[in-house]
Coordinates of C-alpha atoms and ligand atoms in Angstrom, one line a residue:
M51 CA 7.7 87.8 100.5
E52 CA 7.8 84.4 98.9
I53 CA 11.1 82.4 98.8
S54 CA 11.4 82.4 94.9
E55 CA 10.9 86.6 95.3
K56 CA 13.4 86.7 97.9
F57 CA 15.6 84.7 95.3
T58 CA 14.9 87.0 92.7
E59 CA 16.2 89.8 95.0
L60 CA 18.8 88.5 96.4
Y61 CA 20.9 87.1 93.1
G62 CA 19.0 89.3 90.0
Y63 CA 17.1 86.2 88.1
A64 CA 14.0 84.0 89.4
P65 CA 15.7 80.5 90.9
N66 CA 15.0 77.1 88.8
L67 CA 13.4 74.8 91.3
I68 CA 12.1 75.3 95.0
S69 CA 12.2 72.2 97.3
A70 CA 10.5 71.7 100.9
A71 CA 11.5 69.6 103.4
P72 CA 9.9 68.9 106.9
G73 CA 11.5 69.0 110.8
R74 CA 10.4 66.0 112.8
V75 CA 9.1 64.8 116.1
N76 CA 10.0 61.5 116.8
L77 CA 7.3 59.1 118.8
I78 CA 9.3 56.9 120.1
G79 CA 13.3 55.1 119.5
E80 CA 15.3 57.6 121.5
H81 CA 19.1 57.5 120.5
I82 CA 18.7 54.3 118.6
D83 CA 19.5 54.6 115.3
Y84 CA 22.8 54.9 116.4
N85 CA 21.9 51.8 117.9
G86 CA 20.8 49.9 114.9
G87 CA 17.0 49.1 116.2
D88 CA 13.3 50.3 115.4
V89 CA 12.6 53.9 115.3
L90 CA 8.8 55.5 115.3
P91 CA 9.2 59.6 113.8
F92 CA 6.8 61.4 111.7
A93 CA 6.9 64.8 109.4
I94 CA 5.4 67.8 111.4
A95 CA 4.3 70.9 108.9
N96 CA 7.5 73.5 109.7
S97 CA 10.0 72.5 106.6
T98 CA 13.3 74.4 105.5
Y99 CA 12.8 75.6 101.5
A100 CA 15.4 76.0 99.0
A101 CA 15.6 77.8 96.2
L102 CA 18.3 77.1 93.9
G103 CA 19.6 78.9 90.5
A104 CA 21.8 76.9 88.0
R105 CA 25.1 79.2 87.5
T106 CA 27.3 78.1 84.6
D107 CA 30.4 77.8 86.6
S108 CA 31.9 76.0 89.7
K109 CA 30.7 78.1 92.3
I110 CA 28.0 78.1 95.3
R111 CA 26.7 81.3 96.3
L112 CA 24.6 81.0 99.8
A113 CA 22.1 83.1 101.9
S114 CA 19.9 82.4 104.3
S115 CA 16.5 83.9 106.0
L116 CA 17.9 83.0 109.4
F117 CA 21.0 85.1 108.9
P118 CA 20.3 87.9 106.8
G119 CA 22.9 89.7 105.7
E120 CA 25.7 86.7 105.1
I121 CA 26.4 85.6 101.4
I122 CA 29.0 82.1 102.0
Q123 CA 30.7 81.5 98.6
A124 CA 32.0 78.1 97.6
D125 CA 33.1 76.3 95.0
T126 CA 31.8 72.5 94.5
H127 CA 35.3 71.3 93.1
I128 CA 37.2 72.8 96.4
L129 CA 34.9 71.6 99.1
T130 CA 36.8 70.4 102.5
P131 CA 34.3 69.5 105.8
L132 CA 33.9 72.2 108.1
Y133 CA 34.1 74.9 105.6
G134 CA 32.5 78.0 105.7
Q135 CA 30.0 79.2 108.4
M136 CA 28.0 76.7 110.9
W137 CA 24.9 77.5 109.2
S138 CA 26.3 77.1 106.0
R139 CA 28.0 73.3 106.1
Y140 CA 24.5 71.3 106.5
I141 CA 24.2 72.7 102.7
L142 CA 28.1 72.8 102.0
G143 CA 28.2 69.5 103.4
V144 CA 25.6 67.8 101.0
F145 CA 27.6 69.4 98.2
W146 CA 30.7 67.4 99.4
A147 CA 28.6 64.6 99.9
V148 CA 27.5 64.3 95.9
G149 CA 30.7 65.0 95.0
S150 CA 32.2 67.1 92.2
A151 CA 32.1 64.3 89.7
R152 CA 28.0 64.4 90.0
L153 CA 27.6 68.4 90.1
P154 CA 28.6 70.1 86.2
H155 CA 27.8 73.2 88.1
G156 CA 27.1 75.2 91.0
F157 CA 24.5 77.1 92.5
D158 CA 22.7 80.2 93.7
I159 CA 21.0 79.1 96.5
Y160 CA 18.6 81.0 99.5
I161 CA 17.1 78.8 102.3
D162 CA 14.1 79.3 104.3
S163 CA 12.9 77.5 107.7
T164 CA 9.6 77.3 109.6
V165 CA 11.6 74.5 112.0
P166 CA 13.3 76.4 114.7
I167 CA 17.0 75.7 115.1
G168 CA 17.9 73.9 118.0
S169 CA 14.0 72.7 119.1
G170 CA 14.8 69.2 118.5
L171 CA 13.0 69.5 115.7
S172 CA 15.5 68.3 113.2
S173 CA 16.2 71.9 111.6
S174 CA 19.7 70.6 110.4
A175 CA 18.6 67.5 109.0
S176 CA 15.7 69.4 107.0
V177 CA 18.6 71.7 105.5
E178 CA 20.0 68.8 103.7
A179 CA 16.8 67.2 103.1
S180 CA 15.3 70.2 100.6
V181 CA 18.9 70.2 99.5
A182 CA 19.6 66.4 98.7
I183 CA 16.2 66.5 97.0
A184 CA 16.6 69.8 95.0
L185 CA 19.4 68.4 93.9
N186 CA 18.1 65.2 93.0
G187 CA 15.0 66.0 91.9
F188 CA 16.9 68.8 89.2
F189 CA 20.1 66.4 87.5
Y190 CA 16.4 63.8 87.5
W191 CA 19.4 61.8 88.8
N192 CA 16.4 59.2 90.9
M193 CA 18.3 58.1 93.4
S194 CA 16.3 56.5 96.2
L195 CA 15.1 58.0 98.9
P196 CA 17.7 56.3 100.6
D197 CA 20.5 56.6 99.1
L198 CA 19.5 60.1 99.6
A199 CA 19.1 59.6 103.1
R200 CA 22.5 58.2 103.4
I201 CA 24.6 61.5 101.2
C202 CA 22.2 64.1 104.3
Q203 CA 24.1 61.9 107.3
R204 CA 27.4 62.1 105.3
A205 CA 27.6 66.1 105.7
E206 CA 26.5 66.1 108.5
N207 CA 28.7 63.3 109.8
D208 CA 31.8 64.0 108.5
F209 CA 31.6 67.9 106.4
V210 CA 29.7 69.1 109.8
G211 CA 30.9 66.8 112.0
M212 CA 28.1 66.3 114.1
P213 CA 28.1 62.0 114.6
C214 CA 24.4 61.6 114.2
G215 CA 22.8 58.7 113.3
I216 CA 20.1 58.4 110.4
M217 CA 16.9 59.1 111.8
D218 CA 16.5 62.6 111.6
Q219 CA 17.7 62.9 107.4
S220 CA 14.8 59.6 106.7
I221 CA 12.2 60.7 107.6
S222 CA 12.8 64.3 106.7
L223 CA 12.2 62.2 103.3
M224 CA 10.4 59.2 103.5
A225 CA 7.3 60.3 105.1
H226 CA 3.4 60.5 104.2
E227 CA 1.4 62.5 105.1
G228 CA -0.6 61.0 108.6
S229 CA 1.7 58.1 108.8
A230 CA 4.5 57.8 111.4
L231 CA 7.5 56.1 110.0
L232 CA 8.9 52.7 110.9
L233 CA 12.3 52.7 109.9
D234 CA 14.6 50.1 110.5
T235 CA 18.6 52.1 110.7
R236 CA 20.7 49.0 109.9
T237 CA 18.8 49.0 106.5
L238 CA 16.8 52.2 105.6
K239 CA 13.9 49.5 105.5
S240 CA 10.5 51.4 106.3
D241 CA 6.6 50.8 107.2
Q242 CA 4.1 53.5 107.2
I243 CA 1.7 53.2 110.5
P244 CA -1.6 55.0 110.0
F245 CA -0.9 57.9 112.6
D246 CA -4.4 59.4 113.0
L247 CA -4.9 60.8 116.9
K248 CA -7.6 63.4 116.0
Q249 CA -10.3 60.5 115.3
H250 CA -9.8 59.1 118.8
G251 CA -9.6 62.4 120.0
L252 CA -6.3 62.8 120.8
E253 CA -3.4 65.2 120.0
L254 CA 0.1 65.3 119.9
L255 CA 0.5 68.6 121.9
V256 CA 4.7 70.0 121.3
I257 CA 6.3 71.8 123.7
D258 CA 9.7 74.0 122.2
T259 CA 11.3 75.0 125.4
Q260 CA 13.1 77.3 123.8
V261 CA 16.7 76.2 125.1
R262 CA 18.6 75.8 122.6
H263 CA 20.7 72.9 122.3
E264 CA 24.0 72.9 120.4
L265 CA 24.5 68.6 119.5
V266 CA 28.0 69.1 117.9
D267 CA 29.5 69.3 121.1
G268 CA 30.3 66.2 123.3
G269 CA 27.3 64.6 125.0
Y270 CA 25.9 63.1 122.4
A271 CA 29.1 61.5 120.7
E272 CA 29.9 60.6 124.8
R273 CA 26.8 58.8 124.6
R274 CA 26.9 56.5 121.6
D275 CA 31.3 55.8 122.4
S276 CA 29.7 53.9 125.5
C277 CA 26.7 52.6 123.7
E278 CA 29.2 51.0 120.8
K279 CA 31.8 49.5 123.3
A280 CA 28.6 48.7 125.5
A281 CA 27.8 46.4 122.2
E282 CA 31.7 45.4 121.4
A283 CA 32.5 44.5 125.0
L284 CA 28.7 41.8 124.4
G285 CA 30.3 40.6 120.8
A286 CA 27.4 41.9 119.0
T287 CA 27.7 44.7 116.4
T288 CA 25.5 47.3 117.8
L289 CA 22.9 46.6 120.6
R290 CA 19.7 45.7 119.4
E291 CA 21.9 42.4 118.5
I292 CA 20.8 42.3 123.1
S293 CA 17.9 41.6 124.5
V294 CA 16.9 43.5 128.0
A295 CA 16.8 40.2 129.5
E296 CA 20.9 39.1 128.1
F297 CA 22.1 43.2 128.7
E298 CA 21.1 43.0 132.6
S299 CA 22.6 39.2 133.4
R300 CA 25.7 40.7 132.3
Q301 CA 25.1 43.9 134.3
S302 CA 28.9 43.3 136.0
E303 CA 30.8 43.4 132.5
F304 CA 30.3 47.3 133.0
D305 CA 31.2 50.8 134.8
T306 CA 28.2 51.9 136.1
T307 CA 27.6 55.0 133.4
T308 CA 27.7 52.0 130.5
Y309 CA 26.1 49.9 131.8
L310 CA 22.9 52.4 132.2
R311 CA 23.6 54.9 128.8
A312 CA 23.5 51.0 127.2
H313 CA 20.3 50.0 129.2
H314 CA 18.2 53.1 128.1
A315 CA 19.2 51.9 124.4
V316 CA 18.3 48.0 125.3
T317 CA 15.1 48.7 126.7
E318 CA 14.6 51.5 124.7
I319 CA 14.4 49.3 121.1
A320 CA 12.3 47.2 123.0
R321 CA 9.3 50.4 123.2
V322 CA 9.3 51.0 119.7
S323 CA 7.7 47.4 118.9
Q324 CA 5.6 47.7 121.6
A325 CA 4.2 51.1 120.8
V326 CA 3.6 49.5 117.1
Q327 CA 1.8 47.3 118.5
A328 CA 0.2 49.3 120.7
L329 CA -0.7 51.6 117.6
R330 CA -2.0 48.7 115.7
A331 CA -4.0 48.2 118.3
D332 CA -5.5 51.4 118.8
N333 CA -4.1 51.3 122.9
Y334 CA -3.5 54.8 123.8
D335 CA -3.1 54.4 127.0
E336 CA 0.0 52.0 127.0
L337 CA 1.3 54.1 123.9
G338 CA 1.3 56.5 126.9
R339 CA 3.3 54.9 129.9
L340 CA 6.2 53.7 127.1
L341 CA 6.1 57.6 126.2
N342 CA 6.3 58.1 130.1
Q343 CA 8.9 55.0 130.4
S344 CA 11.0 56.6 127.7
H345 CA 11.3 59.7 129.6
T346 CA 12.3 58.2 133.1
S347 CA 14.5 56.6 130.6
L348 CA 16.5 59.2 129.1
R349 CA 16.3 60.7 132.0
D350 CA 17.8 58.5 134.4
E351 CA 20.0 56.3 132.3
F352 CA 20.8 57.9 129.2
T353 CA 20.9 61.7 131.0
V354 CA 20.1 63.8 128.0
S355 CA 17.1 66.0 130.2
C356 CA 17.4 69.1 131.2
P357 CA 15.4 70.7 134.1
E358 CA 12.8 72.8 131.4
L359 CA 12.1 69.4 129.6
N360 CA 11.8 67.4 133.2
C361 CA 9.3 70.1 133.9
A362 CA 7.5 70.5 131.1
V363 CA 6.8 66.4 131.1
E364 CA 6.0 65.8 134.8
V365 CA 3.2 69.2 134.8
A366 CA 1.5 67.5 131.1
Q367 CA 1.8 64.2 132.9
S368 CA -0.2 65.4 136.4
H369 CA -2.7 67.3 134.2
G370 CA -4.0 64.5 132.1
A371 CA -1.6 62.9 129.4
L372 CA -1.9 59.9 128.0
G373 CA 1.9 60.3 128.5
A374 CA 4.8 62.5 128.2
R375 CA 8.5 62.6 126.9
M376 CA 11.3 64.1 125.6
I377 CA 12.5 64.5 122.0
G378 CA 15.4 64.6 119.9
G379 CA 19.1 64.1 121.5
G380 CA 18.3 66.4 124.2
Y381 CA 19.5 68.9 127.2
G382 CA 16.4 71.3 125.3
G383 CA 14.7 71.3 122.9
S384 CA 11.5 69.8 122.5
A385 CA 9.3 67.1 124.9
I386 CA 6.0 65.6 123.5
A387 CA 2.8 65.0 125.5
L388 CA -0.3 62.9 124.1
I389 CA -3.3 64.5 125.3
H390 CA -7.2 64.2 125.2
Q391 CA -8.2 67.4 122.9
E392 CA -10.4 69.0 125.0
D393 CA -7.0 69.1 127.7
R394 CA -5.1 70.7 125.9
A395 CA -5.9 74.6 126.9
A396 CA -5.2 73.7 130.7
I397 CA -2.4 71.5 130.3
E398 CA -0.7 75.0 128.0
T399 CA -1.7 77.1 131.2
A400 CA -0.1 74.8 133.6
I401 CA 3.3 74.8 131.8
S402 CA 3.6 77.8 131.4
D403 CA 2.2 78.7 134.9
A404 CA 4.9 76.2 135.9
F405 CA 8.1 77.7 133.6
A406 CA 6.6 81.0 134.8
K407 CA 7.1 80.7 138.2
N408 CA 11.0 78.9 137.7
A409 CA 11.8 81.2 136.3
F410 CA 12.0 79.4 132.5
I411 CA 11.8 80.7 129.7
S412 CA 8.1 80.9 128.2
P413 CA 7.6 77.9 125.8
R414 CA 5.9 77.7 122.7
F415 CA 3.5 75.3 121.8
F416 CA 1.9 73.1 118.9
V417 CA 0.0 70.3 117.7
A418 CA 1.7 68.0 115.7
L419 CA 0.4 66.3 112.2
P420 CA 1.9 63.7 110.6
S421 CA 2.9 64.8 107.5
A422 CA 4.3 65.1 104.2
G423 CA 7.9 64.5 103.4
A424 CA 11.0 66.7 101.5
R425 CA 9.6 67.1 98.0
I426 CA 10.0 69.9 94.6
I427 CA 6.8 72.6 95.1
Q428 CA 8.2 74.9 92.6
R429 CA 10.4 74.2 89.0
G430 CA 11.4 76.8 86.3
Ligands
LIG221 C1 19.7 63.7 117.4 C2 20.4 62.8 116.3 F1 19.8 63.7 114.9 C3 19.6 61.9 115.4 O1 20.3 61.5 114.7 C4 19.4 61.1 116.6 O2 19.9 60.4 117.0 C5 18.3 62.2 117.9 O3 18.6 62.8 117.7 C6 18.3 61.0 119.4 O4 17.1 59.7 119.3 O5 18.7 64.4 116.3

């Protein structure tokens, strides 16, 4: 059933507006968005859809196809952080971050999504972006995409309680079909980098390990904290300001854990600019090499990988992938492999076999195509 029909069935009237906002794959630049570096994500076709109907009072009613039977009730005037069920906070948080002064009335909302939750494909940010773009479109606020991204990040940081950076919200809002987004996470200035693997006989395979991660827990926050402490100890605002050579020359000033975490960050920041050069030169062997280095660094220095992600990456690498790495926050979720089109079937089989042999849950595969960012798909 279409989202519009589901909304009508639930609330007894047709929605005023429907929006869509995509999930993402981050090509490279992992755990860099809270270190002030550049990141290089692109949007995927899987998206979250939000149907909104205007109410005459200040109430919010909220339902989702992913949590059937639950209707969350709230009020735009009395929202406070952590209100509601976990899943509903990503939506209510956007209302809270927008502020009741900007909201003359409440809404009935129905959410549907094809972005798998906890898969490292940024389902949370796609929910936030779908609501932000819907409100912006409904009220004709004309807010800039960076401003909407900041609203979404504030919702997640302060209403949900997850200290994420700003990459996921930005790519969901700013993506262009056929391009990756080179995003400066300090200024939110961005550049669309053409990203068309097909014409080179290549594909970007996503391997969803089906190990569901939970980023609201401590691991993410601890790593962010280590990076921020390292920057502070070096007299910098963020690690972006520190070169790899300078950082390595000051190793003795850090305990091992802090050093390794921050070392991942400074080297990954350098890898992003090398990856952009490789892409611009159509040098996919070099891009693959950088993906491999990124994985090793995330696994051994930042320590956010897991056996399933390592298995997917190693099997892809040993079956002809130009490069492979885990993506997203880590501890589960998805990996990517840059592959020749003709190798896809063999790589998928080899990974599935290796997962079965290790008694891991069966992985899921899809080829990621750089897709469009958040938009209104229906009015009236
Ligand atoms: C998660 C966060 F939400 C992002 O902000 C980013 O830090 C990412 O992990 C790691 O690169 O998706």
